[in-house]
CSV table of C-alpha atoms and ligand atoms in Angstrom, one decimal:
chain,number,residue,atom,x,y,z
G,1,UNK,CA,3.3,18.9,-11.0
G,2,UNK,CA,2.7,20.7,-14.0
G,3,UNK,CA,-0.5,22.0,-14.5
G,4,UNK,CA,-3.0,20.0,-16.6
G,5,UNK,CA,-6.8,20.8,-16.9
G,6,UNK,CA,-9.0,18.9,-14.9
G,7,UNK,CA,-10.9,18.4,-17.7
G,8,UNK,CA,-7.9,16.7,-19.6
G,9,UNK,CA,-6.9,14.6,-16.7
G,10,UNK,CA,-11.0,13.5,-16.7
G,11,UNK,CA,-10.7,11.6,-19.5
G,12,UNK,CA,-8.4,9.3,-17.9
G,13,UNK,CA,-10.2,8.6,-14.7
G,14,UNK,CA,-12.7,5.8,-15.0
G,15,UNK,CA,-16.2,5.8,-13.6
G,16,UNK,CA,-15.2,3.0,-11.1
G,17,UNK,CA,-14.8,4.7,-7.4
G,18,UNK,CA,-11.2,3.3,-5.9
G,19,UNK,CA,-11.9,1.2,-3.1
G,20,UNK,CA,-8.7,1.3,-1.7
G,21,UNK,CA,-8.1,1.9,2.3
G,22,UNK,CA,-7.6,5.7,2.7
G,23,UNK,CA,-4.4,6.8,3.1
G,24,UNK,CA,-3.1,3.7,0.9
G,25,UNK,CA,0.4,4.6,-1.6
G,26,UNK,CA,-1.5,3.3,-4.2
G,27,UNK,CA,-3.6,6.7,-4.4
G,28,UNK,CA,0.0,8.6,-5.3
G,29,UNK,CA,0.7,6.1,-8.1
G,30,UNK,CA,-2.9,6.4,-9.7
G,31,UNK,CA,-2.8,10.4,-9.4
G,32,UNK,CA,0.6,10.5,-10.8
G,33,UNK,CA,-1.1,8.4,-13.9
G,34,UNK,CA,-3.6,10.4,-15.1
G,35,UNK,CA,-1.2,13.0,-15.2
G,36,UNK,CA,1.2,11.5,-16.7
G,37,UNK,CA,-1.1,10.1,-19.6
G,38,UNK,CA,-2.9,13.2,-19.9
G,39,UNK,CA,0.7,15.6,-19.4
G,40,UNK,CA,1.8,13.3,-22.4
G,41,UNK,CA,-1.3,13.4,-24.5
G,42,UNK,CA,-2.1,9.3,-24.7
G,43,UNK,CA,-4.6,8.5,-26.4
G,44,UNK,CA,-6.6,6.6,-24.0
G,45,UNK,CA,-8.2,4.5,-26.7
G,46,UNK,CA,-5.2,3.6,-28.0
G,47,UNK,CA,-3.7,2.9,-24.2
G,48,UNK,CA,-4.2,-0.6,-22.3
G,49,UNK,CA,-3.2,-1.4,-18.6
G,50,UNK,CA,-2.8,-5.2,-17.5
G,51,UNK,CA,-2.6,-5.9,-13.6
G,52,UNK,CA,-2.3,-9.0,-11.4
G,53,UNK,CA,-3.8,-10.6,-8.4
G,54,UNK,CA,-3.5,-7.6,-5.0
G,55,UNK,CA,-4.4,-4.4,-3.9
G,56,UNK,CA,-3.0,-2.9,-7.0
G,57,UNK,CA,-4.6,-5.3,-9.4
G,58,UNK,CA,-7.7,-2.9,-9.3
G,59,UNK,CA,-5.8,-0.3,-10.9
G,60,UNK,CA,-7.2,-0.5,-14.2
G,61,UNK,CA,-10.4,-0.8,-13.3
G,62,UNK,CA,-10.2,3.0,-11.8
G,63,UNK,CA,-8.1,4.4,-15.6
G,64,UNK,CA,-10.2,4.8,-18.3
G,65,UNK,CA,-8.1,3.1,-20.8
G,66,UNK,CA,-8.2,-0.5,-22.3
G,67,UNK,CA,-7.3,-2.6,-19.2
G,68,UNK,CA,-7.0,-6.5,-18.3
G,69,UNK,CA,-7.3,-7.6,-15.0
G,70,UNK,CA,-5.3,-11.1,-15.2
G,71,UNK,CA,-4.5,-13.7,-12.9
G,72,UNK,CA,-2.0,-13.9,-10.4
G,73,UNK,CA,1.6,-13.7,-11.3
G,74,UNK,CA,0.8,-12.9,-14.8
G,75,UNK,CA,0.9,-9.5,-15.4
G,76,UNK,CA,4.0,-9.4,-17.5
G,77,UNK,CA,2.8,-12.5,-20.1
G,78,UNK,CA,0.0,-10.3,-20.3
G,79,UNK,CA,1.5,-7.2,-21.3
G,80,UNK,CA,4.0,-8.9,-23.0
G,81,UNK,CA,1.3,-10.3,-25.8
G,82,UNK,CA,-1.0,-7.1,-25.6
G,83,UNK,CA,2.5,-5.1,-27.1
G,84,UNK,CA,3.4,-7.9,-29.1
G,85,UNK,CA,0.1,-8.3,-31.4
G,86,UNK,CA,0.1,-4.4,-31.6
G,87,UNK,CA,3.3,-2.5,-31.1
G,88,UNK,CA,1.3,0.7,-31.8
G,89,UNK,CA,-0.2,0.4,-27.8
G,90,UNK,CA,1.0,2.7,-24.9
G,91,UNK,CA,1.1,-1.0,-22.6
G,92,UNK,CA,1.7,-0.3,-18.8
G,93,UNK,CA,1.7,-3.4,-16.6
G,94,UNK,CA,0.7,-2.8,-13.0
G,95,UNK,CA,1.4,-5.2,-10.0
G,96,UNK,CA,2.7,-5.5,-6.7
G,97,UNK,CA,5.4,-7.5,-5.0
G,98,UNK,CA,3.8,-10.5,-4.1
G,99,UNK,CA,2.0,-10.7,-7.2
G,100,UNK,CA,5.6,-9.7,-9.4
G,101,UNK,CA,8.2,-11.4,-7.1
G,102,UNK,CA,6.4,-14.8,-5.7
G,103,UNK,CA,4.5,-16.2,-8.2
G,104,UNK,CA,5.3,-14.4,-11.0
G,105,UNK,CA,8.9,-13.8,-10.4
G,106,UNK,CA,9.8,-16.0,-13.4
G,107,UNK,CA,8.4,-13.7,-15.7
G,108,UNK,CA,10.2,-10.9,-14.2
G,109,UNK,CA,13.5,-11.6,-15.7
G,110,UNK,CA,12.2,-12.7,-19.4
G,111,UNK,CA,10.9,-9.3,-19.4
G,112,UNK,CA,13.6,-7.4,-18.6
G,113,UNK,CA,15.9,-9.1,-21.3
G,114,UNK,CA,13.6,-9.1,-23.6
G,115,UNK,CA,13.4,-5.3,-23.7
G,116,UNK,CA,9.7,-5.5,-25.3
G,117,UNK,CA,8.4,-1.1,-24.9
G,118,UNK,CA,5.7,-1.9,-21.9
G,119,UNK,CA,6.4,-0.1,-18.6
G,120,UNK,CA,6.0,-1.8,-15.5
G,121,UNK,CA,5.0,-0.2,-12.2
G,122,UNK,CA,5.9,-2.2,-9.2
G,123,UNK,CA,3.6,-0.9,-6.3
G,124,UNK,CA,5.5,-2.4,-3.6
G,125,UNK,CA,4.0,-2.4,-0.2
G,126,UNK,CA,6.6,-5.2,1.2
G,127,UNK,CA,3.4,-7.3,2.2
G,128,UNK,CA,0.0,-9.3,0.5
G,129,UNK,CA,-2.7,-6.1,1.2
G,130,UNK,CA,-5.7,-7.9,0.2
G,131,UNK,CA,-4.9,-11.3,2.0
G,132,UNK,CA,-4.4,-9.3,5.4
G,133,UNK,CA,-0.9,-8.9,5.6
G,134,UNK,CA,1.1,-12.0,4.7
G,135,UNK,CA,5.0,-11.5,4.6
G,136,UNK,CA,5.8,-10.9,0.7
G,137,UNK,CA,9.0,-11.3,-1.4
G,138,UNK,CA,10.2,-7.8,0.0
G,139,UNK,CA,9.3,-7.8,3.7
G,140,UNK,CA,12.0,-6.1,6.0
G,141,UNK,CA,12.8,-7.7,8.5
G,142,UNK,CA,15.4,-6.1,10.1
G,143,UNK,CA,14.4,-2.6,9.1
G,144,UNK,CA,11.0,-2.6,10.2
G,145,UNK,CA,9.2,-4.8,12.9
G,146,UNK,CA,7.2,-7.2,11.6
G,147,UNK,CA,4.7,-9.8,14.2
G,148,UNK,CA,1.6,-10.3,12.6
G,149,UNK,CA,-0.6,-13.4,14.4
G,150,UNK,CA,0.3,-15.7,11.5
G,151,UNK,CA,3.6,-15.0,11.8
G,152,UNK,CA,3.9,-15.3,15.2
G,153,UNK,CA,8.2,-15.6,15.1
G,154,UNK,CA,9.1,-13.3,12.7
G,155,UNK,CA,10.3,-13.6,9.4
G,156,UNK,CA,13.3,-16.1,8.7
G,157,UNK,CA,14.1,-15.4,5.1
G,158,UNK,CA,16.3,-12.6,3.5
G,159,UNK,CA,14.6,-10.4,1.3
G,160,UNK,CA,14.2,-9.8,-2.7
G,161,UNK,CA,15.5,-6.1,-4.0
G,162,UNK,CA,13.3,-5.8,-7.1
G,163,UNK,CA,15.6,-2.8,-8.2
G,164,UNK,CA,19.1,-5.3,-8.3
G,165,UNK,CA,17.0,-7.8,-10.0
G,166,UNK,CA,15.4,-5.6,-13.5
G,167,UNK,CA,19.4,-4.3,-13.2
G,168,UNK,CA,20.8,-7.4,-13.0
G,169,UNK,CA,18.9,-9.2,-15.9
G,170,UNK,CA,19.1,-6.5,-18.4
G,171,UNK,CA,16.4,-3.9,-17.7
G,172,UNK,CA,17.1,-0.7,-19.8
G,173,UNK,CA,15.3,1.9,-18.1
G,174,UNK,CA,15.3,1.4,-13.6
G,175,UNK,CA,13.9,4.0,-11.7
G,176,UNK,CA,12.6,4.2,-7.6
G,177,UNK,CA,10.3,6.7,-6.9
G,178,UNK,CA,7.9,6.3,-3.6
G,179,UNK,CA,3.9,7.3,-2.9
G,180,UNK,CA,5.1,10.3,-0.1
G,181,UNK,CA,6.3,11.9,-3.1
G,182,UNK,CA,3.9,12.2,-5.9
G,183,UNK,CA,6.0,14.7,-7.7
G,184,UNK,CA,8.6,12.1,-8.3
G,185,UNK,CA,6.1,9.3,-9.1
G,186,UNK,CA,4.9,11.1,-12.2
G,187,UNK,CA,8.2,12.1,-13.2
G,188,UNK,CA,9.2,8.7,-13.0
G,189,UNK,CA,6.2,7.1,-15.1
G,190,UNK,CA,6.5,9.6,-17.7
G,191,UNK,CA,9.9,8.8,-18.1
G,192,UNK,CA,9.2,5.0,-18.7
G,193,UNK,CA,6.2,5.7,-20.9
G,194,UNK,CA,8.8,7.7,-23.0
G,195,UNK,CA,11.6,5.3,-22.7
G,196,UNK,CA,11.4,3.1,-25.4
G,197,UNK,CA,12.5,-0.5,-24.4
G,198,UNK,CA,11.3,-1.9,-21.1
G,199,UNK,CA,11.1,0.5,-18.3
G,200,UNK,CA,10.5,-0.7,-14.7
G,201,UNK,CA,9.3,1.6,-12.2
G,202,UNK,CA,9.3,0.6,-8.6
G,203,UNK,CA,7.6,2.3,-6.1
G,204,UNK,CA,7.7,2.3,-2.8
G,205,UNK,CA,3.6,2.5,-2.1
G,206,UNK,CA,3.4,1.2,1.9
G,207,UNK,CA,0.0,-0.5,3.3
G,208,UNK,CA,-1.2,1.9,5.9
G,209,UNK,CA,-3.6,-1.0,7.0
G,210,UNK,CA,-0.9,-3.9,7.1
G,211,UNK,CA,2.4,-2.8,7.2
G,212,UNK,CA,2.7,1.1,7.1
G,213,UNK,CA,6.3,2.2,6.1
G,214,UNK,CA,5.3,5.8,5.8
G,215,UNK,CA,7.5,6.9,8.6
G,216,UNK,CA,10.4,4.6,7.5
G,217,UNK,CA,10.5,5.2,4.1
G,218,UNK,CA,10.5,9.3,5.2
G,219,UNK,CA,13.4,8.3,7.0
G,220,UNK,CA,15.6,6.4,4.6
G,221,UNK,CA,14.9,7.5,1.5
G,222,UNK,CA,17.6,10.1,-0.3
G,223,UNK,CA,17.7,11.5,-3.5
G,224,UNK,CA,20.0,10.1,-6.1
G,225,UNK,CA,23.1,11.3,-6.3
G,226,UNK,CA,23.2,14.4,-8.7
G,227,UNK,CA,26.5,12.8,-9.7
G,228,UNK,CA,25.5,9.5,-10.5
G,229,UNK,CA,26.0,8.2,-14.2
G,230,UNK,CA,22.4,6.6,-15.7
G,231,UNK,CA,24.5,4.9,-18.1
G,232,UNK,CA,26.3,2.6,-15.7
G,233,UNK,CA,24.6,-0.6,-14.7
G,234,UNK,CA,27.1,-1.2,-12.3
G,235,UNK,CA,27.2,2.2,-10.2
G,236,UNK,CA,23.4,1.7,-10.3
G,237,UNK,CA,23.3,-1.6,-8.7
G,238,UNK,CA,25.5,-0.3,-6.0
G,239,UNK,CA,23.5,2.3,-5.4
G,240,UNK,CA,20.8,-0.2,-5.1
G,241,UNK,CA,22.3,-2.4,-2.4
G,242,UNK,CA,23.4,0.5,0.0
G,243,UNK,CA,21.6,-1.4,3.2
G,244,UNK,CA,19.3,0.7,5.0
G,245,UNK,CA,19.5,3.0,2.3
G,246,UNK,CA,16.3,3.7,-0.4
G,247,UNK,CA,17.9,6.0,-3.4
G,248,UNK,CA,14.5,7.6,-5.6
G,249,UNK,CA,15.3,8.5,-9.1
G,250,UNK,CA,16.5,7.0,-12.1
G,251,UNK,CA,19.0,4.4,-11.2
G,252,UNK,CA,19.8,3.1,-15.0
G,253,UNK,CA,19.0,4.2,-18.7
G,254,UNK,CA,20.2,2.7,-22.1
G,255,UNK,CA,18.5,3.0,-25.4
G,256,UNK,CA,19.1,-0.6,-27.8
G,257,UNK,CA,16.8,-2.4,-30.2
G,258,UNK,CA,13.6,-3.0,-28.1
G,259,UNK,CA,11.8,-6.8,-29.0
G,260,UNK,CA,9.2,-5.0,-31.6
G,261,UNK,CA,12.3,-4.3,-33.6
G,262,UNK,CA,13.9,-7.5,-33.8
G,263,UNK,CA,10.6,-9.2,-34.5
G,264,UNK,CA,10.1,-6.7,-37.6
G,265,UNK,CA,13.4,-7.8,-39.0
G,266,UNK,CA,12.6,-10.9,-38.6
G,267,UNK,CA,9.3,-10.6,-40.3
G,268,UNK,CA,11.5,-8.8,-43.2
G,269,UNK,CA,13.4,-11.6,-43.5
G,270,UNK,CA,10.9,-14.7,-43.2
G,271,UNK,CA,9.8,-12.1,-46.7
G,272,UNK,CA,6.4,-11.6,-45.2
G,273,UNK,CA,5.1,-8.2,-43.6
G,274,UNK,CA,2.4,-9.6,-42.0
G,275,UNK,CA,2.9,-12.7,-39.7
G,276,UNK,CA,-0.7,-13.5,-40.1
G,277,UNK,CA,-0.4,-14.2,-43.5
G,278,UNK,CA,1.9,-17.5,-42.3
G,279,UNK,CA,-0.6,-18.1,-40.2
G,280,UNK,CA,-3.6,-18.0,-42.8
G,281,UNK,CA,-1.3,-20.5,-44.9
G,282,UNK,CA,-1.8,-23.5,-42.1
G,283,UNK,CA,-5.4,-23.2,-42.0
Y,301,SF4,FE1,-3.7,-0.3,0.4
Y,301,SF4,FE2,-3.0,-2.0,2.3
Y,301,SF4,FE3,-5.5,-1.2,2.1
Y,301,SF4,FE4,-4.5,-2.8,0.3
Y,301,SF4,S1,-4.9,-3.3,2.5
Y,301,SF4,S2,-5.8,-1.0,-0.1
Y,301,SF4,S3,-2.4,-2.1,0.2
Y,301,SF4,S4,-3.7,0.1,2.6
């Protein structure tokens, strides 16, 4: 990391203590913030941070920035409208997998083609944290044991690779980085904060209460290759579906018009600058 004054990375640290189980990826992802918002000089009054229902949903709770701690599955619609109504935000949404895949998986792919400026963080521990370890969207199966009492047989279904899915429906900036290296993490954010369009970050963040993955994830993650094109979505969702294999880095990058811009020409060419101004002429 680059060196950044305590003092500057203070102001981004809220006075709410993390409550978190020690040892938790989460910790990584919430370092790597402050420096990332403080490395790239945000504004913290003029930065907001939506969550959903989880471990994770806390996060904002510990920035001190605007923040909105919604409900389950709806972290997206929320920073989605929180962009829309002022474009002039830094927006990151925060979530994990149960909360982005299950019940909000829906939103996941509006998002992505949509290409609205909001960077989303995926802290994916491949289980429900705060429910006591329910299988998730992205449980292993056959990678890493899982027998939990209420799930007594194992796990029957195949599961979700978040990473295929932002590349598949037309996410313009996909990157993996994961909570053993915090390095990476903060490279990673600061890259979707910067990107303009929608960024999704997915982080591999493992539950050392539930489900730890440390070892695993030490194991079977590599670094992408130095070789491998950003611009090619479908090089990158190879790379995503090696099996057994967890490539960290920036798997795809394209710049287009982001949805701020299409709804300013738009507003140019309903003739009115100001949307509100329709609005004001219903009431
Ligand atoms: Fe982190 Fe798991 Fe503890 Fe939740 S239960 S805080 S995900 S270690």
């Amino acid at each position: 990391m680059s060196p950044v004054a305590a003092q500057e990375l203070k102001q981004y640290q809220g006075n709410v203590k993390p409550v978190w189980c020690p040892g938790c990826g989460d910790f990584s992802v919430l370092t790597a913030t402050y420096q990332a918002l403080a490395e790239l000089k945000v504004d913290p009054a003029r930065a907001v941070i939506a969550s959903g229902i989880g471990c994770s949903g806390r996060f904002p709770a510990y920035v001190n920035a605007y923040g909105f701690h919604g409900v389950h599955g709806r972290v997206l619609p929320l920073a989605t409208g929180m962009k829309i109504a002022n474009p002039e935000l830094t927006v990151m949404a925060v979530g994990g997998d149960g909360d982005g895949l299950a019940i909000g998986g829906g939103h996941f792919a509006h998002a992505c083609r949509r290409n609205l400026d909001i960077t989303y963080v995926m802290l994916d521990n491949q289980i429900y944290g705060l429910t006591k370890g329910q299988p998730s969207p992205t449980t292993m199966p056959a990678l890493v044991e899982y027998k939990k009492s209420h799930q007594p047989y194992g796990i029957i279904e195949d599961r979700i690779n978040p990473v295929s899915m932002a590349l598949a429906y037309g996410a313009t900036f996909v990157a993996r980085g994961y909570s053993g290296k915090v390095g990476l993490v903060l490279d990673l954010i600061k890259q979707g904060i910067q990107h303009k369009g929608f960024s999704f970050v997915h982080i591999l963040s493992p539950c050392v209460t539930f489900y730890n993955t440390y070892e695993f994830f030490r194991a079977h993650t590599v670094a992408m290759p130095a070789e491998h094109e950003e611009g090619s979505r479908l090089d990158a969702i190879q790379l995503a579906q090696v099996p057994g294999k967890f490539y960290l880095g920036v798997f795809y990058r394209h710049e287009g018009p982001d949805l701020s811009e299409r709804i300013s020409m738009v507003k140019q060419k309903a003739g009115r600058e100001d949307l509100a101004s329709i609005a004001a002429a219903y009431v």
